[in-house]
Amino acid sequence: MSQKEDKFADIRPYNDSEVPASLQRLINDDDFINLIAKHNIPKWLSPLSFITKPLLKRQLAKKWLKLNTVEKLQDEVSRYLGLVIKKTTSQVTFSGLDKLDKTKSYLFISNHRDIALDPALVNWGMFSHDMSTVRIAIGDNLLQVPYITELMRLNKSFIVKRSIKAPKEMFKALSQLSAYIFDSIDTGNSVWIAQKEGRAKDGNDYTDPALLKMIQLQGRKQKLSFEEYVQKLNIVPVSISYQFEPCDIAKANERYHKDKFGDYQKQDGEDMDSIMEGFRSNKGHVHLAFGQPIVSGCESPEELAQTIDQQILSSFYLHPGNYIAANHNVSDVSEPDKKQFEKRMAQVPDELKEIVLGIYAKPLEKQLKQL
């Protein structure tokens, strides 16, 4: 199919025929090689970068240029993700996946706590349960650096054009996105998208009805009611719960500056730093609860948002830190768990402690209100 015929060419993930060229661009990208070197070559070898970097390029070329399909690439990604899970979590557990039909495609809508880990762990669950991995929605605000765009589109990510401001162009982009999501589900490819734009930086997970209105644009084109169209998408809410929140201090720092100074300006490369920190940091026990496909409670975007929220909140796995932060049933928390959470909080600057505690307390507080 030519690019002219491919109406999703500018937003879709790469297909098999595009993988080799993309990998070659990555290997030739000095910024990408610098990033790999920074996180893999010992600092004492930095003065020898004129030797180490060419060697690194050759090593990557030897390994990567054999990966000529998306499936082979994802096998490689799964090995790397397995190492990340082994090094930075005590365990990753899943519930609800065994109740989903492996022959069906789903639109997974989840809470959003980490830029890259959330969909990566959804994929890990699919992969470990012999299900096809998902196509991942990612905002173009994260794609300011060429190598990030290459990495994301290689790994089945499609682009959400958030940077467009002109109303007509925005509507056109949203319509294209809605059509792509439907086309993916209709052709047997599951999709992951966060319940709202941006990570929850205060522990408060909620679904933005505007996201659901975007998803329904293709349904309007098909002249279907909101409820009829939603049922065609097989929407499954997913609740992701980290024992230790990735980037909790950075999230609290952003909120602190907004509260105190009214604004927070991200530094260049801050999103990439957050992605790397999310992968590197200790996350303890991570649980992903896959809900039930939504067949009712979806007559309007607002009602569907509430239905998704109810599933995500009720299935959110509560860790010891959630109880400690909310000061609820703390006597039931074991001493080792208390010490572990205290050790985590000891790393938090004093001015951010209240905000960080709020991140951990919020899910439990919301569950108690739901009772």
Short mmCIF file of C-alpha atoms in Angstrom, two decimals:
data_model
loop_
_atom_site.label_atom_id
_atom_site.label_comp_id
_atom_site.label_asym_id
_atom_site.label_seq_id
_atom_site.Cartn_x
_atom_site.Cartn_y
_atom_site.Cartn_z
CA MET A 1 0.00 0.00 0.00
CA SER A 2 1.43 3.41 -0.96
CA GLN A 3 1.52 6.27 1.52
CA LYS A 4 -1.15 8.03 -0.56
CA GLU A 5 -3.51 5.08 -0.06
CA ASP A 6 -2.55 4.63 3.60
CA LYS A 7 -4.79 7.12 5.41
CA PHE A 8 -3.09 6.37 8.74
CA ALA A 9 0.52 6.55 7.50
CA ASP A 10 1.44 9.57 9.61
CA ILE A 11 0.16 8.17 12.91
CA ARG A 12 0.25 4.38 12.76
CA PRO A 13 3.06 2.11 14.06
CA TYR A 14 5.67 0.86 11.62
CA ASN A 15 4.91 -2.31 9.70
CA ASP A 16 7.38 -5.12 9.00
CA SER A 17 8.75 -3.57 5.81
CA GLU A 18 9.64 -0.36 7.68
CA VAL A 19 11.50 -1.99 10.59
CA PRO A 20 15.01 -2.36 9.04
CA ALA A 21 15.19 1.28 7.90
CA SER A 22 13.98 2.53 11.27
CA LEU A 23 16.58 0.48 13.14
CA GLN A 24 19.28 1.80 10.83
CA ARG A 25 18.18 5.38 11.57
CA LEU A 26 18.45 4.64 15.30
CA ILE A 27 21.95 3.21 14.94
CA ASN A 28 23.01 6.31 12.99
CA ASP A 29 21.43 8.73 15.50
CA ASP A 30 24.21 10.21 17.67
CA ASP A 31 21.73 11.42 20.31
CA PHE A 32 20.37 7.89 20.67
CA ILE A 33 23.85 6.38 20.87
CA ASN A 34 24.76 8.95 23.53
CA LEU A 35 21.68 7.93 25.54
CA ILE A 36 22.56 4.23 25.31
CA ALA A 37 26.16 4.98 26.25
CA LYS A 38 25.09 7.09 29.23
CA HIS A 39 23.12 4.23 30.75
CA ASN A 40 25.32 1.29 29.75
CA ILE A 41 28.97 2.40 29.67
CA PRO A 42 30.79 3.04 33.00
CA LYS A 43 31.55 6.70 33.70
CA TRP A 44 35.28 6.05 33.94
CA LEU A 45 35.22 5.14 30.23
CA SER A 46 33.66 8.50 29.25
CA PRO A 47 36.99 10.01 28.12
CA LEU A 48 37.28 7.13 25.64
CA SER A 49 33.96 7.84 23.93
CA PHE A 50 35.73 8.12 20.56
CA ILE A 51 36.37 4.38 20.95
CA THR A 52 33.38 3.16 22.94
CA LYS A 53 30.65 4.76 20.83
CA PRO A 54 31.74 3.29 17.48
CA LEU A 55 32.02 -0.08 19.23
CA LEU A 56 28.53 0.37 20.64
CA LYS A 57 27.16 1.20 17.18
CA ARG A 58 28.71 -1.94 15.71
CA GLN A 59 27.36 -4.06 18.55
CA LEU A 60 23.84 -2.66 18.07
CA ALA A 61 24.03 -3.13 14.29
CA LYS A 62 25.11 -6.75 14.69
CA LYS A 63 22.25 -7.46 17.08
CA TRP A 64 19.43 -5.29 15.74
CA LEU A 65 19.72 -5.57 12.00
CA LYS A 66 18.59 -9.20 12.33
CA LEU A 67 15.27 -7.93 13.69
CA ASN A 68 13.39 -7.47 10.44
CA THR A 69 9.80 -7.82 11.69
CA VAL A 70 7.68 -6.21 14.40
CA GLU A 71 7.21 -9.61 16.04
CA LYS A 72 10.97 -10.23 16.28
CA LEU A 73 11.44 -6.75 17.68
CA GLN A 74 8.76 -7.30 20.31
CA ASP A 75 10.41 -10.57 21.32
CA GLU A 76 13.56 -8.55 21.98
CA VAL A 77 11.57 -5.91 23.88
CA SER A 78 9.95 -8.65 25.99
CA ARG A 79 13.39 -9.92 27.03
CA TYR A 80 14.46 -6.43 28.07
CA LEU A 81 11.18 -5.83 29.92
CA GLY A 82 11.61 -9.16 31.70
CA LEU A 83 14.98 -7.97 33.00
CA VAL A 84 13.46 -4.66 34.13
CA ILE A 85 10.71 -6.49 36.00
CA LYS A 86 13.23 -8.84 37.63
CA LYS A 87 15.50 -5.99 38.75
CA THR A 88 12.98 -3.34 39.79
CA THR A 89 9.87 -5.14 41.10
CA SER A 90 9.22 -7.73 43.78
CA GLN A 91 6.53 -9.19 41.54
CA VAL A 92 4.08 -8.26 38.79
CA THR A 93 0.66 -9.87 39.10
CA PHE A 94 -2.49 -9.86 36.99
CA SER A 95 -6.18 -10.52 37.51
CA GLY A 96 -9.02 -10.75 35.00
CA LEU A 97 -6.93 -11.63 31.94
CA ASP A 98 -8.01 -15.26 32.14
CA LYS A 99 -11.62 -14.14 31.68
CA LEU A 100 -10.96 -12.38 28.36
CA ASP A 101 -11.39 -14.12 25.01
CA LYS A 102 -8.00 -14.61 23.33
CA THR A 103 -9.66 -14.55 19.91
CA LYS A 104 -11.15 -11.06 20.42
CA SER A 105 -9.60 -7.61 20.21
CA TYR A 106 -10.24 -5.07 22.95
CA LEU A 107 -9.93 -1.37 23.65
CA PHE A 108 -8.12 -1.25 26.98
CA ILE A 109 -8.63 2.02 28.86
CA SER A 110 -6.44 2.29 31.96
CA ASN A 111 -5.44 4.69 34.66
CA HIS A 112 -2.12 6.36 33.93
CA ARG A 113 0.74 6.48 36.42
CA ASP A 114 3.86 6.03 34.25
CA ILE A 115 4.55 7.25 30.71
CA ALA A 116 5.97 4.04 29.24
CA LEU A 117 5.58 1.38 31.92
CA ASP A 118 1.78 1.37 32.03
CA PRO A 119 1.29 0.11 28.45
CA ALA A 120 4.50 -1.96 28.64
CA LEU A 121 3.11 -3.90 31.62
CA VAL A 122 -0.26 -4.30 29.89
CA ASN A 123 1.69 -5.84 27.01
CA TRP A 124 3.64 -8.02 29.44
CA GLY A 125 0.35 -9.37 30.73
CA MET A 126 -0.90 -10.06 27.22
CA PHE A 127 2.41 -11.66 26.22
CA SER A 128 2.55 -13.88 29.32
CA HIS A 129 -1.05 -15.03 28.73
CA ASP A 130 -0.43 -15.93 25.06
CA MET A 131 -2.46 -12.99 23.80
CA SER A 132 -1.50 -10.53 21.08
CA THR A 133 0.13 -7.35 22.33
CA VAL A 134 -1.65 -4.01 22.02
CA ARG A 135 -1.23 -0.95 19.87
CA ILE A 136 -0.34 1.95 22.17
CA ALA A 137 -1.66 5.53 22.01
CA ILE A 138 1.09 8.09 22.69
CA GLY A 139 0.91 11.88 22.59
CA ASP A 140 3.07 13.75 20.11
CA ASN A 141 4.29 15.92 22.99
CA LEU A 142 6.56 12.97 23.84
CA LEU A 143 7.90 12.72 20.31
CA GLN A 144 9.99 15.87 20.10
CA VAL A 145 13.19 13.84 19.67
CA PRO A 146 13.56 11.72 16.50
CA TYR A 147 14.86 8.59 18.23
CA ILE A 148 11.89 8.53 20.62
CA THR A 149 9.54 8.60 17.64
CA GLU A 150 11.43 5.70 16.06
CA LEU A 151 11.39 3.65 19.27
CA MET A 152 7.70 4.20 19.90
CA ARG A 153 6.50 3.49 16.37
CA LEU A 154 8.67 0.38 16.23
CA ASN A 155 6.95 -0.86 19.38
CA LYS A 156 3.37 -0.66 18.05
CA SER A 157 2.70 2.90 19.23
CA PHE A 158 0.44 5.26 17.28
CA ILE A 159 0.44 9.02 17.55
CA VAL A 160 -2.13 11.26 19.22
CA LYS A 161 -1.69 14.75 17.74
CA ARG A 162 -2.07 16.91 20.84
CA SER A 163 0.03 19.83 19.61
CA ILE A 164 -2.45 20.94 16.93
CA LYS A 165 -4.33 24.10 17.99
CA ALA A 166 -6.42 25.17 14.97
CA PRO A 167 -10.01 23.87 15.51
CA LYS A 168 -10.51 22.48 11.99
CA GLU A 169 -7.14 20.72 11.97
CA MET A 170 -7.74 19.39 15.48
CA PHE A 171 -11.12 17.93 14.48
CA LYS A 172 -9.52 16.34 11.42
CA ALA A 173 -6.76 14.81 13.57
CA LEU A 174 -9.21 13.53 16.19
CA SER A 175 -11.42 12.01 13.48
CA GLN A 176 -8.39 10.25 12.00
CA LEU A 177 -7.42 8.97 15.45
CA SER A 178 -10.95 7.71 16.15
CA ALA A 179 -11.03 5.96 12.78
CA TYR A 180 -7.65 4.35 13.45
CA ILE A 181 -8.76 3.00 16.84
CA PHE A 182 -11.90 1.50 15.28
CA ASP A 183 -9.94 0.10 12.34
CA SER A 184 -7.48 -1.54 14.75
CA ILE A 185 -10.23 -3.22 16.78
CA ASP A 186 -12.12 -4.18 13.62
CA THR A 187 -9.04 -5.87 12.12
CA GLY A 188 -8.24 -7.87 15.27
CA ASN A 189 -5.70 -5.57 16.94
CA SER A 190 -6.22 -4.59 20.57
CA VAL A 191 -5.52 -0.99 21.61
CA TRP A 192 -4.34 0.65 24.85
CA ILE A 193 -5.13 4.26 25.71
CA ALA A 194 -4.92 6.17 28.98
CA GLN A 195 -8.15 7.35 30.58
CA LYS A 196 -7.08 11.00 30.28
CA GLU A 197 -4.29 13.12 28.92
CA GLY A 198 -1.21 13.03 31.15
CA ARG A 199 -0.31 10.96 34.18
CA ALA A 200 -2.22 11.22 37.44
CA LYS A 201 0.17 13.25 39.57
CA ASP A 202 -1.98 13.28 42.71
CA GLY A 203 -3.14 9.65 42.84
CA ASN A 204 -6.58 10.65 41.54
CA ASP A 205 -7.58 8.38 38.66
CA TYR A 206 -10.55 9.49 36.57
CA THR A 207 -11.70 9.19 32.97
CA ASP A 208 -12.06 12.30 30.85
CA PRO A 209 -15.38 12.24 28.91
CA ALA A 210 -13.64 14.26 26.16
CA LEU A 211 -11.51 11.19 25.41
CA LEU A 212 -14.64 9.11 24.97
CA LYS A 213 -16.22 11.74 22.72
CA MET A 214 -13.12 11.51 20.51
CA ILE A 215 -13.38 7.73 20.37
CA GLN A 216 -17.03 8.01 19.28
CA LEU A 217 -16.36 10.28 16.29
CA GLN A 218 -16.10 7.23 14.03
CA GLY A 219 -19.38 5.96 15.48
CA ARG A 220 -21.08 9.21 14.50
CA LYS A 221 -19.74 8.72 10.99
CA GLN A 222 -21.36 5.27 11.01
CA LYS A 223 -24.60 6.86 12.29
CA LEU A 224 -24.59 4.68 15.40
CA SER A 225 -25.78 5.73 18.84
CA PHE A 226 -23.09 6.18 21.46
CA GLU A 227 -24.13 2.96 23.23
CA GLU A 228 -24.22 0.92 20.00
CA TYR A 229 -20.77 2.08 18.98
CA VAL A 230 -19.21 1.52 22.41
CA GLN A 231 -20.39 -2.09 22.41
CA LYS A 232 -18.56 -2.66 19.10
CA LEU A 233 -15.27 -1.59 20.69
CA ASN A 234 -15.10 -4.19 23.50
CA ILE A 235 -13.91 -1.63 26.07
CA VAL A 236 -12.10 -3.15 29.05
CA PRO A 237 -11.01 -0.92 31.97
CA VAL A 238 -7.57 -1.69 33.44
CA SER A 239 -6.44 -0.67 36.92
CA ILE A 240 -2.67 -0.39 37.38
CA SER A 241 -1.33 -0.23 40.93
CA TYR A 242 2.32 0.28 41.91
CA GLN A 243 3.48 -0.41 45.45
CA PHE A 244 5.99 2.40 44.94
CA GLU A 245 4.80 5.03 42.49
CA PRO A 246 7.22 5.64 39.59
CA CYS A 247 8.55 9.22 39.66
CA ASP A 248 6.53 10.05 42.77
CA ILE A 249 9.00 12.73 43.88
CA ALA A 250 9.11 14.32 40.41
CA LYS A 251 5.29 14.35 40.24
CA ALA A 252 5.11 15.94 43.69
CA ASN A 253 7.72 18.53 42.72
CA GLU A 254 5.66 19.53 39.68
CA ARG A 255 2.52 19.92 41.79
CA TYR A 256 4.46 21.81 44.48
CA HIS A 257 5.69 24.37 41.94
CA LYS A 258 2.23 24.76 40.42
CA ASP A 259 0.68 25.30 43.85
CA LYS A 260 3.38 27.70 45.05
CA PHE A 261 4.25 29.60 41.88
CA GLY A 262 1.20 29.00 39.69
CA ASP A 263 3.16 27.30 36.92
CA TYR A 264 5.69 24.59 36.15
CA GLN A 265 7.89 24.59 33.07
CA LYS A 266 9.29 21.25 32.02
CA GLN A 267 12.97 21.19 31.19
CA ASP A 268 14.22 19.85 27.85
CA GLY A 269 14.48 16.08 28.05
CA GLU A 270 12.40 15.86 31.23
CA ASP A 271 9.88 13.43 29.71
CA MET A 272 12.71 11.14 28.60
CA ASP A 273 14.23 11.33 32.08
CA SER A 274 10.83 10.34 33.51
CA ILE A 275 10.64 7.36 31.16
CA MET A 276 14.12 6.21 32.17
CA GLU A 277 13.41 6.79 35.88
CA GLY A 278 10.21 4.79 35.58
CA PHE A 279 12.12 1.82 34.20
CA ARG A 280 15.04 2.09 36.65
CA SER A 281 13.31 2.81 39.97
CA ASN A 282 12.15 0.23 42.50
CA LYS A 283 8.41 -0.34 42.09
CA GLY A 284 7.87 -3.17 44.56
CA HIS A 285 4.74 -5.20 43.84
CA VAL A 286 2.82 -4.10 40.72
CA HIS A 287 -0.69 -5.39 40.05
CA LEU A 288 -2.78 -4.97 36.91
CA ALA A 289 -6.50 -5.72 37.23
CA PHE A 290 -8.26 -6.26 33.89
CA GLY A 291 -11.96 -5.54 34.17
CA GLN A 292 -15.00 -6.87 32.35
CA PRO A 293 -15.93 -5.74 28.83
CA ILE A 294 -18.46 -2.92 29.14
CA VAL A 295 -21.88 -3.77 27.73
CA SER A 296 -24.06 -1.46 29.85
CA GLY A 297 -23.69 1.90 31.56
CA CYS A 298 -22.55 3.52 28.35
CA GLU A 299 -25.40 5.63 26.97
CA SER A 300 -23.35 8.84 27.06
CA PRO A 301 -19.64 9.78 27.42
CA GLU A 302 -20.27 10.93 30.98
CA GLU A 303 -22.02 7.68 31.96
CA LEU A 304 -19.31 5.59 30.30
CA ALA A 305 -16.62 7.58 32.15
CA GLN A 306 -18.33 6.76 35.44
CA THR A 307 -18.60 3.08 34.49
CA ILE A 308 -14.90 2.91 33.64
CA ASP A 309 -13.98 4.78 36.82
CA GLN A 310 -16.06 2.45 38.97
CA GLN A 311 -14.24 -0.61 37.59
CA ILE A 312 -10.78 0.95 37.86
CA LEU A 313 -11.35 2.21 41.39
CA SER A 314 -13.02 -0.92 42.79
CA SER A 315 -10.32 -3.22 41.36
CA PHE A 316 -7.37 -0.99 42.33
CA TYR A 317 -5.00 -3.20 44.34
CA LEU A 318 -4.19 -1.52 47.65
CA HIS A 319 -0.63 -1.90 48.96
CA PRO A 320 0.53 -1.35 52.56
CA GLY A 321 1.69 2.18 51.69
CA ASN A 322 -1.83 3.15 50.66
CA TYR A 323 -3.11 2.28 54.14
CA ILE A 324 -0.19 3.97 55.91
CA ALA A 325 -0.51 7.17 53.87
CA ALA A 326 -4.27 7.33 54.49
CA ASN A 327 -3.78 6.41 58.16
CA HIS A 328 -6.38 3.66 57.80
CA ASN A 329 -6.09 0.22 59.43
CA VAL A 330 -2.36 0.84 59.92
CA SER A 331 -2.34 -1.66 62.82
CA ASP A 332 -2.94 -4.41 60.25
CA VAL A 333 0.21 -3.49 58.30
CA SER A 334 3.24 -5.66 59.11
CA GLU A 335 6.37 -4.10 60.61
CA PRO A 336 8.54 -4.99 57.58
CA ASP A 337 6.00 -3.28 55.29
CA LYS A 338 5.94 -0.21 57.54
CA LYS A 339 9.74 0.01 57.54
CA GLN A 340 9.83 -0.39 53.77
CA PHE A 341 7.39 2.48 53.26
CA GLU A 342 9.19 4.64 55.83
CA LYS A 343 12.44 4.02 53.96
CA ARG A 344 10.76 5.17 50.76
CA MET A 345 9.38 8.30 52.41
CA ALA A 346 12.78 9.12 53.90
CA GLN A 347 13.97 9.84 50.35
CA VAL A 348 11.29 12.52 49.90
CA PRO A 349 12.23 16.18 50.58
CA ASP A 350 10.29 17.60 53.54
CA GLU A 351 8.35 20.14 51.46
CA LEU A 352 7.06 17.34 49.22
CA LYS A 353 6.15 14.75 51.85
CA GLU A 354 2.51 15.78 52.20
CA ILE A 355 1.99 15.70 48.44
CA VAL A 356 3.64 12.29 48.07
CA LEU A 357 1.58 10.87 50.93
CA GLY A 358 -1.50 12.21 49.14
CA ILE A 359 -0.56 10.27 46.01
CA TYR A 360 -0.57 7.02 47.98
CA ALA A 361 -3.61 7.86 50.13
CA LYS A 362 -5.99 8.94 47.34
CA PRO A 363 -6.98 5.49 45.93
CA LEU A 364 -7.92 4.18 49.38
CA GLU A 365 -9.80 7.37 50.26
CA LYS A 366 -11.80 7.10 47.05
CA GLN A 367 -12.56 3.42 47.65
CA LEU A 368 -13.85 4.24 51.14
CA LYS A 369 -16.14 6.92 49.69
CA GLN A 370 -17.46 4.40 47.17
CA LEU A 371 -18.54 1.99 49.92
#
